Coordinates of C-alpha atoms and ligand atoms in Angstrom, one line a residue:
Chain A
M1034 CA -18.5 -81.2 63.5
S1035 CA -18.0 -81.3 60.4
I1036 CA -18.6 -78.2 57.5
L1037 CA -17.6 -79.4 54.2
E1038 CA -17.6 -82.5 53.0
L1039 CA -16.7 -85.1 50.1
E1040 CA -18.2 -88.3 49.9
N1041 CA -17.0 -90.4 46.7
V1042 CA -16.0 -87.1 44.7
T1043 CA -14.2 -88.5 41.4
L1044 CA -12.9 -86.4 38.4
E1045 CA -11.7 -86.7 35.9
L1046 CA -9.9 -84.3 33.3
G1047 CA -7.8 -84.8 29.8
G1048 CA -8.8 -88.2 30.6
K1049 CA -7.1 -88.9 33.7
R1050 CA -8.6 -89.9 37.3
V1051 CA -7.4 -87.1 39.5
L1052 CA -9.4 -86.7 41.6
D1053 CA -10.5 -91.0 42.7
N1054 CA -13.4 -91.2 44.8
L1055 CA -12.8 -89.0 47.7
S1056 CA -14.2 -89.3 51.3
M1057 CA -13.1 -86.3 54.0
D1058 CA -14.6 -84.4 56.6
F1059 CA -13.5 -81.2 57.6
W1060 CA -14.3 -80.1 61.4
E1061 CA -15.8 -76.4 62.2
N1062 CA -13.4 -74.4 63.4
H1063 CA -10.2 -75.9 62.6
I1064 CA -7.3 -76.0 61.5
H1065 CA -6.5 -79.1 58.6
A1066 CA -3.6 -79.4 55.9
L1067 CA -4.3 -80.8 52.9
C1068 CA -1.6 -82.5 52.2
G1069 CA 0.9 -84.8 49.1
P1070 CA 2.9 -84.6 46.9
N1071 CA 3.3 -82.9 44.2
G1072 CA 0.1 -84.2 41.4
A1073 CA -1.7 -85.6 43.5
G1074 CA -4.7 -83.4 43.0
K1075 CA -4.6 -81.0 46.5
S1076 CA -5.2 -78.4 44.3
T1077 CA -7.4 -80.2 42.1
L1078 CA -9.9 -80.1 45.0
A1079 CA -9.7 -77.1 46.3
S1080 CA -11.0 -76.1 43.0
T1081 CA -14.0 -78.5 43.0
V1082 CA -14.3 -77.1 46.2
M1083 CA -14.6 -73.1 45.3
G1084 CA -16.4 -74.4 42.0
L1085 CA -13.6 -73.1 39.2
A1086 CA -15.0 -73.3 35.9
G1087 CA -13.4 -77.0 34.1
Y1088 CA -13.8 -78.5 37.8
T1089 CA -17.3 -78.5 38.1
D1090 CA -18.0 -81.9 36.2
F1091 CA -17.1 -84.6 39.0
E1092 CA -19.3 -87.4 40.7
G1093 CA -20.2 -87.6 44.1
D1094 CA -20.7 -84.8 46.3
I1095 CA -19.7 -82.4 48.4
R1096 CA -21.9 -80.9 51.3
F1097 CA -21.4 -77.4 52.7
E1098 CA -23.4 -77.1 56.4
G1099 CA -25.1 -80.1 55.1
E1100 CA -26.5 -78.6 51.9
S1101 CA -24.9 -80.0 48.3
L1102 CA -22.6 -77.9 45.7
K1103 CA -23.4 -79.4 43.3
G1104 CA -24.3 -76.9 40.3
L1105 CA -23.4 -73.5 42.5
P1106 CA -21.7 -71.0 40.7
V1107 CA -18.6 -69.4 42.7
A1108 CA -20.2 -66.8 43.7
E1109 CA -22.6 -67.8 45.6
R1110 CA -20.6 -70.1 47.0
A1111 CA -18.1 -67.7 48.1
R1112 CA -21.6 -65.9 49.8
R1113 CA -22.6 -69.1 51.8
G1114 CA -18.8 -68.9 53.4
I1115 CA -15.9 -70.8 51.1
T1116 CA -13.1 -68.4 50.0
L1117 CA -9.9 -69.9 48.1
A1118 CA -6.4 -68.2 48.4
W1119 CA -5.1 -69.3 45.4
Q1120 CA -0.8 -70.5 45.2
E1121 CA 0.0 -67.5 42.7
P1122 CA -1.9 -64.8 43.2
A1123 CA -3.8 -62.9 40.6
R1124 CA -2.2 -59.2 39.8
F1125 CA -4.8 -56.6 39.3
E1126 CA -3.6 -54.1 37.3
G1127 CA -4.4 -50.6 38.2
L1128 CA -7.0 -51.9 40.8
R1129 CA -6.1 -49.9 44.2
V1130 CA -5.5 -52.9 47.3
D1131 CA -8.3 -50.7 49.1
R1132 CA -11.4 -51.4 46.6
F1133 CA -9.4 -55.2 46.3
V1134 CA -9.6 -55.6 49.9
G1135 CA -12.3 -53.4 50.4
A1136 CA -14.4 -56.0 47.1
G1137 CA -15.7 -59.4 49.6
A1138 CA -15.5 -57.8 52.9
R1139 CA -18.2 -57.1 55.7
D1140 CA -17.3 -54.3 57.0
R1141 CA -15.7 -51.8 53.5
S1142 CA -14.7 -49.0 56.4
R1143 CA -10.7 -47.5 56.0
A1144 CA -10.1 -48.8 60.2
R1145 CA -11.4 -52.4 58.4
L1146 CA -9.0 -52.9 55.8
A1147 CA -6.7 -51.5 57.6
S1148 CA -6.6 -53.9 60.5
A1149 CA -7.1 -56.6 58.0
L1150 CA -3.8 -55.0 56.2
D1151 CA -2.1 -55.1 60.0
S1152 CA -2.8 -58.9 60.4
V1153 CA -1.0 -59.8 58.4
G1154 CA 2.1 -57.3 58.9
L1155 CA 1.5 -54.7 56.0
D1156 CA 1.9 -51.3 57.1
P1157 CA -1.9 -50.2 55.9
D1158 CA -0.4 -46.4 54.9
A1159 CA 1.9 -48.0 52.8
Y1160 CA -0.1 -50.0 51.0
L1161 CA -4.1 -49.0 50.7
D1162 CA -2.7 -47.1 47.6
R1163 CA -1.1 -48.7 46.1
A1164 CA -1.6 -51.3 43.7
V1165 CA -2.3 -55.0 42.9
D1166 CA 0.1 -55.3 40.0
R1167 CA 3.0 -56.6 39.9
T1168 CA 5.0 -53.9 41.5
L1169 CA 4.3 -56.0 44.5
S1170 CA 6.1 -58.8 45.8
G1171 CA 4.7 -62.4 45.3
G1172 CA 4.9 -62.5 49.0
E1173 CA 3.4 -58.9 49.6
R1174 CA 0.1 -60.0 46.8
K1175 CA -0.4 -63.1 48.9
R1176 CA -0.5 -62.0 52.2
I1177 CA -2.6 -58.8 50.0
E1178 CA -5.0 -61.6 49.2
L1179 CA -4.9 -63.2 52.7
A1180 CA -6.2 -59.7 53.8
S1181 CA -8.9 -59.8 51.6
I1182 CA -9.7 -62.8 53.4
L1183 CA -10.0 -61.5 56.1
A1184 CA -12.2 -58.9 55.5
M1185 CA -14.3 -61.1 53.7
E1186 CA -15.1 -62.8 57.0
P1187 CA -15.7 -66.8 55.9
K1188 CA -16.5 -69.4 57.0
V1189 CA -13.8 -71.9 54.5
V1190 CA -10.6 -70.8 54.0
L1191 CA -9.0 -72.8 51.2
M1192 CA -5.4 -71.9 51.2
D1193 CA -3.3 -73.1 48.9
E1194 CA 0.3 -73.6 49.9
P1195 CA 0.8 -70.9 52.6
D1196 CA 4.3 -70.9 52.6
S1197 CA 5.4 -70.4 48.6
G1198 CA 7.2 -67.4 47.9
I1199 CA 7.3 -66.4 51.1
D1200 CA 10.2 -65.7 53.7
V1201 CA 9.7 -67.2 57.6
E1202 CA 8.7 -63.6 58.7
A1203 CA 6.1 -63.7 56.5
L1204 CA 5.2 -67.3 56.8
E1205 CA 4.7 -65.9 60.7
Q1206 CA 2.7 -63.5 59.8
I1207 CA 0.2 -66.0 57.6
F1208 CA 0.4 -68.5 60.5
R1209 CA -1.2 -65.8 63.1
A1210 CA -3.2 -64.5 60.7
L1211 CA -4.6 -68.0 59.6
Q1212 CA -5.4 -68.3 64.0
E1213 CA -7.0 -64.9 63.5
L1214 CA -9.7 -66.3 61.3
K1215 CA -9.7 -69.2 63.7
D1216 CA -10.6 -67.4 66.7
R1217 CA -13.3 -65.7 64.6
G1218 CA -14.6 -69.2 64.0
A1219 CA -13.4 -70.2 60.8
T1220 CA -12.1 -73.2 59.3
V1221 CA -9.0 -73.1 57.5
V1222 CA -7.7 -76.1 55.1
M1223 CA -4.1 -75.5 54.1
I1224 CA -2.8 -76.8 50.8
T1225 CA 0.6 -77.9 52.0
H1226 CA 4.0 -80.4 51.0
S1227 CA 5.7 -78.7 54.3
P1228 CA 6.3 -80.2 57.7
V1229 CA 7.1 -76.5 58.4
V1230 CA 3.1 -75.8 57.6
L1231 CA 1.6 -79.1 58.6
K1232 CA 3.2 -78.6 62.2
H1233 CA 0.5 -75.9 62.5
A1234 CA -2.2 -78.0 61.4
E1235 CA -4.5 -79.4 64.4
H1236 CA -5.6 -82.7 61.5
A1237 CA -4.6 -83.2 57.9
F1238 CA -5.4 -85.8 55.3
L1239 CA -2.3 -87.6 53.2
M1240 CA -3.2 -87.8 49.3
C1241 CA -1.9 -89.9 46.8
C1242 CA -3.4 -90.2 43.4
G1243 CA -6.1 -88.6 43.6
R1244 CA -6.7 -90.8 46.4
L1245 CA -7.3 -90.2 49.8
I1246 CA -4.4 -92.0 52.0
E1247 CA -4.3 -91.5 55.3
K1248 CA -5.5 -88.9 57.7
G1249 CA -5.2 -88.4 61.1
S1250 CA -3.1 -85.9 63.8
A1251 CA -0.4 -83.4 62.0
E1252 CA 2.2 -85.9 63.6
K1253 CA 0.8 -88.5 61.9
I1254 CA 1.0 -87.9 58.7
D1255 CA 4.0 -86.4 59.3
R1256 CA 5.4 -89.4 59.9
Y1257 CA 3.9 -91.4 57.1
F1258 CA 5.1 -88.7 54.7
E1259 CA 9.1 -88.9 56.2
D1260 CA 9.1 -92.7 56.0
K1261 CA 7.1 -94.2 52.9
C1262 CA 6.7 -90.9 50.9
I1263 CA 9.4 -89.8 51.0
T1264 CA 10.9 -93.0 50.2
C1265 CA 8.3 -94.1 47.8
P1266 CA 9.3 -95.3 44.5
H1267 CA 5.9 -94.7 42.7
V1268 CA 5.7 -91.1 41.4
N1269 CA 2.8 -90.0 43.1
E1270 CA 1.5 -94.2 41.9
P1271 CA 0.7 -95.3 45.9
E1272 CA 0.5 -99.5 45.8
E1273 CA -2.7 -101.2 45.6
G1274 CA -3.6 -102.2 49.2
E1275 CA -2.1 -99.1 51.1
P1276 CA -4.5 -97.8 53.6
A1277 CA -6.9 -95.4 53.9
Chain B
M1469 CA -28.9 -18.2 30.5
S1470 CA -26.4 -15.5 32.1
G1471 CA -22.4 -16.7 32.0
D1472 CA -22.1 -16.7 35.4
D1473 CA -25.4 -19.6 35.1
I1474 CA -23.9 -21.9 32.2
V1475 CA -20.3 -21.9 34.2
Q1476 CA -22.5 -23.1 37.1
K1477 CA -23.7 -25.9 35.3
L1478 CA -21.2 -26.9 33.3
L1479 CA -19.1 -27.0 36.4
E1480 CA -21.9 -29.4 38.2
S1481 CA -21.3 -31.3 35.0
I1482 CA -18.2 -32.2 36.1
G1483 CA -18.7 -32.8 39.9
I1484 CA -18.0 -28.9 40.8
T1485 CA -20.5 -27.8 42.8
P1486 CA -20.9 -24.6 45.6
G1487 CA -20.1 -27.8 47.8
H1488 CA -16.8 -28.2 46.4
P1489 CA -15.8 -25.0 44.2
L1490 CA -11.6 -24.7 42.8
P1491 CA -9.7 -23.6 45.1
V1492 CA -9.5 -19.7 44.6
N1493 CA -6.9 -18.3 42.7
T1494 CA -6.7 -20.8 40.9
A1495 CA -5.7 -19.6 36.7
R1496 CA -9.0 -21.1 35.0
L1497 CA -11.3 -20.7 32.0
Q1498 CA -14.3 -21.6 31.0
V1499 CA -16.0 -21.7 27.1
H1500 CA -19.3 -22.6 26.0
G1501 CA -19.8 -23.1 22.6
N1502 CA -18.3 -20.2 20.5
R1503 CA -18.4 -18.2 24.0
V1504 CA -15.6 -17.5 26.5
V1505 CA -17.8 -17.2 30.1
G1506 CA -15.2 -17.4 32.1
A1507 CA -11.5 -16.9 32.8
H1508 CA -9.1 -15.8 35.7
L1509 CA -6.0 -15.6 34.7
V1510 CA -2.8 -15.3 36.9
P1511 CA 1.0 -13.8 36.8
G1512 CA 2.9 -15.6 33.8
L1513 CA 0.3 -16.9 32.0
L1514 CA -1.1 -14.7 28.6
V1515 CA -4.3 -15.6 27.4
D1516 CA -5.7 -14.0 23.9
V1517 CA -9.1 -15.5 23.0
D1518 CA -10.8 -15.1 19.2
E1519 CA -14.3 -16.2 19.1
R1520 CA -15.7 -17.6 15.4
P1521 CA -18.6 -18.5 14.5
D1522 CA -18.1 -22.6 15.9
G1523 CA -15.5 -22.0 18.3
I1524 CA -12.4 -20.0 19.8
A1525 CA -9.1 -19.5 18.6
A1526 CA -6.8 -19.5 21.4
D1527 CA -2.7 -18.6 21.7
I1528 CA -1.8 -19.7 25.8
T1529 CA 1.4 -18.5 27.0
V1530 CA 3.6 -19.4 30.3
K1531 CA 6.8 -16.9 30.9
E1532 CA 9.7 -17.4 30.5
G1533 CA 11.3 -19.2 33.7
V1534 CA 7.7 -18.8 35.2
Q1535 CA 5.9 -21.6 37.3
I1536 CA 2.5 -21.9 37.8
E1537 CA 2.1 -23.7 41.2
R1538 CA -1.4 -24.8 40.5
P1539 CA -3.5 -26.9 37.6
V1540 CA -4.8 -23.6 35.3
H1541 CA -8.4 -25.2 35.0
I1542 CA -10.0 -25.2 31.6
C1543 CA -13.5 -26.5 31.1
F1544 CA -14.8 -26.7 27.0
G1545 CA -18.3 -27.8 26.9
L1546 CA -21.9 -27.1 25.4
L1547 CA -25.5 -27.8 27.6
P1548 CA -27.3 -28.5 24.8
E1549 CA -28.0 -31.4 22.6
R1550 CA -26.8 -30.7 19.8
G1551 CA -23.9 -28.3 18.0
A1552 CA -21.0 -27.7 17.0
Q1553 CA -17.2 -26.9 18.5
H1554 CA -13.9 -26.5 17.4
I1555 CA -11.7 -25.2 19.5
E1556 CA -8.3 -24.5 17.6
M1557 CA -5.2 -24.1 20.6
H1558 CA -1.5 -22.7 20.3
I1559 CA 0.7 -23.7 23.5
D1560 CA 3.7 -21.9 23.8
I1561 CA 5.3 -22.9 27.2
Q1562 CA 8.5 -21.1 27.5
E1563 CA 11.9 -21.8 28.4
G1564 CA 12.2 -23.0 31.8
A1565 CA 8.6 -22.9 32.2
Q1566 CA 6.7 -25.2 34.3
A1567 CA 2.3 -25.7 34.1
S1568 CA -0.5 -27.3 34.4
V1569 CA -3.9 -28.4 32.6
L1570 CA -7.1 -29.9 33.8
A1571 CA -8.8 -29.6 31.1
H1572 CA -12.7 -31.2 30.6
C1573 CA -15.1 -31.3 27.8
T1574 CA -18.5 -32.3 28.9
F1575 CA -21.1 -32.9 26.6
P1576 CA -23.6 -33.7 29.2
N1577 CA -26.6 -33.4 27.2
A1578 CA -25.0 -35.0 24.4
V1579 CA -27.2 -36.2 20.5
E1580 CA -25.2 -34.8 18.4
I1581 CA -22.3 -33.1 19.1
E1582 CA -19.0 -32.3 17.1
H1583 CA -15.8 -31.0 19.7
R1584 CA -12.9 -30.8 17.2
M1585 CA -9.5 -29.2 18.7
D1586 CA -6.7 -28.4 16.5
A1587 CA -3.6 -27.7 18.9
S1588 CA -0.2 -26.9 18.7
I1589 CA 2.6 -27.3 21.5
T1590 CA 5.5 -25.9 22.0
V1591 CA 7.4 -27.2 25.1
G1592 CA 10.5 -24.6 26.0
A1593 CA 13.6 -25.9 26.4
G1594 CA 14.0 -27.3 30.2
A1595 CA 10.1 -26.2 30.8
S1596 CA 7.0 -29.1 31.7
Y1597 CA 3.5 -29.2 30.7
S1598 CA 1.4 -31.4 31.8
Y1599 CA -2.0 -31.9 29.9
F1600 CA -4.8 -33.9 31.6
E1601 CA -7.8 -33.8 29.8
R1602 CA -11.2 -36.1 31.4
H1603 CA -14.2 -36.0 29.6
V1604 CA -17.9 -36.5 30.2
H1605 CA -20.0 -37.8 28.3
G1606 CA -24.2 -38.2 27.5
S1607 CA -25.3 -41.5 27.9
S1608 CA -27.1 -41.3 24.4
G1609 CA -23.7 -41.0 23.0
G1610 CA -24.0 -38.9 20.2
V1611 CA -20.6 -36.7 21.1
H1612 CA -17.9 -36.9 18.2
V1613 CA -14.6 -36.4 19.6
V1614 CA -11.3 -35.4 17.4
P1615 CA -8.4 -33.7 18.8
K1616 CA -5.7 -33.2 17.0
A1617 CA -2.2 -32.2 17.9
Q1618 CA 1.1 -31.6 17.0
V1619 CA 4.0 -31.3 19.5
T1620 CA 7.7 -30.7 19.8
L1621 CA 9.4 -30.7 22.9
H1622 CA 12.5 -29.0 23.0
E1623 CA 16.4 -29.9 24.4
G1624 CA 15.1 -31.0 27.5
A1625 CA 11.7 -30.6 28.0
R1626 CA 9.6 -32.7 29.9
F1627 CA 5.7 -33.0 28.3
K1628 CA 2.8 -35.8 29.7
T1629 CA -0.8 -35.7 28.0
E1630 CA -3.8 -37.6 29.9
F1631 CA -6.9 -38.5 28.2
E1632 CA -9.7 -39.6 30.1
L1633 CA -13.0 -41.3 28.9
I1634 CA -14.8 -43.1 31.1
K1635 CA -18.4 -41.6 32.7
G1636 CA -20.8 -42.0 29.7
R1637 CA -20.7 -43.1 26.4
V1638 CA -17.6 -42.1 24.3
G1639 CA -19.7 -41.8 20.6
A1640 CA -17.2 -41.4 18.6
I1641 CA -13.6 -40.6 19.0
D1642 CA -10.0 -40.0 17.0
I1643 CA -7.0 -38.5 18.8
D1644 CA -4.6 -38.1 16.7
Y1645 CA -1.0 -36.6 19.0
E1646 CA 2.2 -36.6 17.0
T1647 CA 5.3 -35.2 19.4
E1648 CA 8.9 -34.4 18.0
C1649 CA 10.9 -35.2 21.2
R1650 CA 14.0 -33.1 20.5
A1651 CA 17.3 -33.8 23.3
H1652 CA 16.8 -35.3 27.0
S1653 CA 13.5 -35.0 26.2
V1654 CA 10.7 -36.6 28.0
L1655 CA 7.3 -37.5 25.9
E1656 CA 3.9 -39.3 28.1
M1657 CA 0.9 -40.4 26.6
I1658 CA -1.9 -42.2 28.3
A1659 CA -5.2 -42.6 26.8
R1660 CA -7.5 -44.3 29.2
I1661 CA -10.7 -45.3 27.9
G1662 CA -13.9 -47.2 28.2
G1663 CA -16.5 -48.1 25.7
R1664 CA -19.7 -49.6 25.3
G1665 CA -23.1 -50.0 22.5
D1666 CA -21.4 -48.4 19.8
D1667 CA -18.6 -46.0 20.6
A1668 CA -16.1 -45.7 18.4
I1669 CA -12.4 -44.9 19.4
T1670 CA -8.9 -44.2 16.7
I1671 CA -6.3 -43.5 18.4
R1672 CA -3.2 -42.3 16.7
E1673 CA 0.0 -41.2 18.6
T1674 CA 3.4 -41.2 17.1
G1675 CA 6.6 -40.2 18.8
R1676 CA 9.4 -39.2 17.2
L1677 CA 12.6 -39.9 19.2
V1678 CA 15.4 -37.0 17.1
G1679 CA 17.6 -35.9 19.9
A1680 CA 20.3 -37.6 21.3
H1681 CA 18.8 -39.2 25.3
A1682 CA 14.7 -38.5 24.7
R1683 CA 12.4 -40.2 26.2
A1684 CA 9.1 -41.3 25.2
V1685 CA 6.1 -44.0 26.4
L1686 CA 3.0 -44.3 24.9
N1687 CA 0.2 -46.4 27.0
S1688 CA -3.1 -47.2 26.1
H1689 CA -5.6 -48.2 28.7
I1690 CA -8.9 -49.6 26.8
A1691 CA -12.0 -51.5 28.1
L1692 CA -14.9 -52.3 25.3
R1693 CA -17.8 -53.8 25.6
D1694 CA -20.9 -54.4 23.6
T1695 CA -20.2 -54.0 20.0
S1696 CA -17.9 -51.1 20.5
H1697 CA -14.9 -51.1 18.8
A1698 CA -11.5 -49.6 19.0
E1699 CA -8.5 -49.6 16.7
V1700 CA -4.7 -48.0 18.4
Y1701 CA -1.9 -46.4 15.7
N1702 CA 1.0 -46.0 18.1
T1703 CA 4.4 -45.3 16.7
L1704 CA 7.6 -44.9 18.0
I1705 CA 10.7 -43.8 16.2
A1706 CA 13.8 -43.7 18.1
S1707 CA 16.7 -41.5 15.1
A1708 CA 18.8 -40.9 17.7
P1709 CA 21.7 -41.3 20.0
H1710 CA 20.3 -43.0 23.2
A1711 CA 16.8 -42.3 22.2
R1712 CA 14.5 -44.5 24.6
G1713 CA 11.2 -45.9 24.2
H1714 CA 8.5 -48.0 25.2
V1715 CA 5.0 -48.9 23.6
D1716 CA 2.3 -50.2 25.4
C1717 CA -1.2 -51.1 24.4
K1718 CA -4.2 -53.1 26.7
E1719 CA -7.1 -53.6 26.2
V1720 CA -10.3 -55.8 27.9
V1721 CA -12.4 -57.0 25.2
Q1722 CA -16.1 -58.1 26.3
G1723 CA -19.8 -59.1 25.0
Q1724 CA -18.9 -58.4 21.1
A1725 CA -16.8 -55.6 21.2
L1726 CA -13.3 -55.7 19.2
A1727 CA -10.3 -54.4 19.0
K1728 CA -7.0 -53.5 17.5
A1729 CA -3.6 -52.9 18.3
V1730 CA -0.9 -52.1 15.6
P1731 CA 2.3 -50.8 16.9
I1732 CA 4.8 -49.7 14.9
V1733 CA 8.1 -48.8 16.5
E1734 CA 11.3 -48.3 14.0
V1735 CA 14.6 -47.7 15.0
N1736 CA 17.3 -45.9 13.0
D1737 CA 20.4 -45.7 14.9
P1738 CA 22.6 -48.4 17.0
T1739 CA 22.2 -47.2 20.5
A1740 CA 19.0 -46.8 20.3
H1741 CA 16.2 -48.5 22.5
V1742 CA 12.6 -49.2 21.6
T1743 CA 9.8 -51.9 23.2
H1744 CA 6.6 -52.5 23.1
E1745 CA 3.8 -55.1 24.4
A1746 CA -0.3 -55.5 23.7
A1747 CA -2.4 -57.3 25.8
I1748 CA -5.8 -58.3 24.3
G1749 CA -8.6 -60.1 25.8
S1750 CA -11.6 -60.6 27.6
V1751 CA -11.2 -60.4 31.2
D1752 CA -8.6 -62.8 33.1
A1753 CA -10.2 -65.8 34.3
K1754 CA -8.0 -66.3 37.5
Q1755 CA -8.5 -62.4 38.1
L1756 CA -12.7 -62.9 38.0
E1757 CA -12.6 -66.0 39.9
T1758 CA -10.7 -63.9 42.8
L1759 CA -13.4 -61.6 43.0
M1760 CA -15.8 -64.2 42.5
S1761 CA -14.5 -66.6 45.1
R1762 CA -15.1 -63.8 47.3
G1763 CA -18.6 -63.4 46.5
L1764 CA -18.9 -60.3 43.9
G1765 CA -20.9 -61.6 41.2
E1766 CA -19.4 -61.9 37.5
D1767 CA -20.6 -57.8 36.4
D1768 CA -19.1 -56.1 39.8
A1769 CA -16.3 -58.7 39.3
V1770 CA -16.1 -57.5 35.8
D1771 CA -16.7 -53.9 36.0
L1772 CA -13.5 -53.9 39.6
I1773 CA -11.5 -54.4 36.8
I1774 CA -11.8 -52.9 34.5
E1775 CA -11.5 -50.1 36.9
G1776 CA -8.6 -51.1 37.6
L1777 CA -7.5 -51.3 34.4
L1778 CA -9.1 -47.6 33.1
S1779 CA -7.6 -46.2 36.5
Ligands
ATP975 N1 -6.8 -79.7 33.6 C1 -6.8 -80.8 33.6 N2 -6.1 -81.1 32.6 C2 -5.4 -82.3 33.0 N3 -5.1 -82.9 34.1 C3 -5.1 -81.7 34.8 C4 -5.1 -81.3 34.4 N4 -5.3 -80.4 36.1 C5 -4.9 -80.8 36.4 N5 -4.2 -82.1 36.3 C6 -3.4 -82.9 36.6 O1 -4.1 -83.6 38.0 C7 -2.5 -83.9 38.8 C8 -3.7 -82.9 39.8 O2 -3.0 -81.6 39.7 P1 -3.2 -80.8 40.8 O3 -2.4 -79.3 40.8 O4 -4.2 -80.5 42.3 O5 -1.7 -81.0 41.9 P2 -1.3 -80.6 43.4 O6 -1.5 -82.3 44.3 O7 -1.4 -79.4 43.6 O8 0.1 -80.7 43.1 P3 1.5 -79.8 43.7 O9 2.2 -80.2 44.8 O10 2.6 -79.4 42.3 O11 1.1 -78.3 44.1 C9 -2.2 -83.4 38.1 O12 -1.7 -84.6 37.6 C10 -1.9 -82.4 37.2 O13 -1.1 -82.2 35.7
MG976 MG1 -1.2 -77.6 43.8

């Protein structure tokens, strides 16, 4: 069953068609990957689903649990169960990790916040009282953001490039945390161009130039990407008539 | 009201209740208007107070080499809606001594109150002094706070001051601190102020790094809403070899508020180094959207971001 559906979504930014008549179904309680080369429109798609400023004026429809998200503010989409993890998470000067992780948490007890940090492989005693500022490494901030999402207990998580700025060990922690989200019933959408990340998906989409090129199993998308995208002479411009 | 009742009321306004008392054997001084209503001293700490018509004059000395373990608790306040309190303080932290002061200035019912502080502070060679001043104001903003201090840091001295006004309305505040930093001394000044309504904030902090290897950091974090405004003039002048300094001003502006930051850095020695950083603007969009994507409404998200900035 699909929890999130895009129907003929088209979005223009700065006179450019960045999402081009996209239709996609994200199945409930599955881990999806959204792949494609730089500039394909993957992050734009995530921002549009979340309803971020500048990404609300699209054609077509986006439905969550059967209801259109059109016109709903970010916070309302989040309250319904959608959230987004940024490729490069924000810094918050002075804001303590416990306050940040607790901000959207269902259960704000210290024990729950600690277990969320634990799930992303960070020692709660060492991190809960620190600030989410520049003294944290990019990888630490990324995991703390994911901890805040675990504590929120969302239904759909859009995670932009789980592997960017992350070492191998930390990436394993991130996959474990995403699996934990799935085990708790969530649907996960990982945005990536990495075969390593793609391998962790049960289902994948390939985008290019704002369009959906292919969908199917992770292996199928990986093969397509290897065979066609990497050798493709067109920079982010699929040839006419390619399969969708 | 008896002296004890007044002390009780002052302390309550800053969150110290019979259920949450001050630790025993904490040195303290409590001043209501122009009356000392409570005091407790510890060995090595000398306090000499003169009650004046509109306030007090106090000489506070920490004797040479004395280390005062717990922060000295000072409370200045006025409970009525109107009035004036003028505090004159001469603080002398003698050579090798160490002390910290936690000062609460509380005007919980203020409608029209003026609180002036004129301080001279000397931190002796190798001594260390930290002064944390927290203000508690009422919700109508009728306080005019004018703290002025002349500070001298002798060789190897350390001085840290923090000024915090986060609860209640600021009213008008006009801070003016000037510090002379001799060789190997360390100065750190931090101001955290949240303004709303038509609050007016002016901060003037000057550090003169006159001794070799002296170091200073001036930090101001200000959050403004409504029609409040703030002007921050931070000056660091480094005129000695290997002096180091940094000026940092962050102001978050909402609504019709107005912020101005004027950092002045001057270096008169080729081996000295001073940097400055100022960031003024509305709340960062990515921070806001991150919190909103966790389900916080815009106002709650802004409050949390500002809580961080002022912490
Ligand atoms: N505000 C904007 N105005 C104009 N063009 C934009 C805007 N935002 C994005 N684009 C363009 O839209 C295209 C898709 O960008 P997007 O960030 O979604 O790509 P992506 O697939 O996430 O790429 P990457 O893998 O590099 O992160 C790019 O060509 C980008 O330049
Ligand atoms: Mg992207």
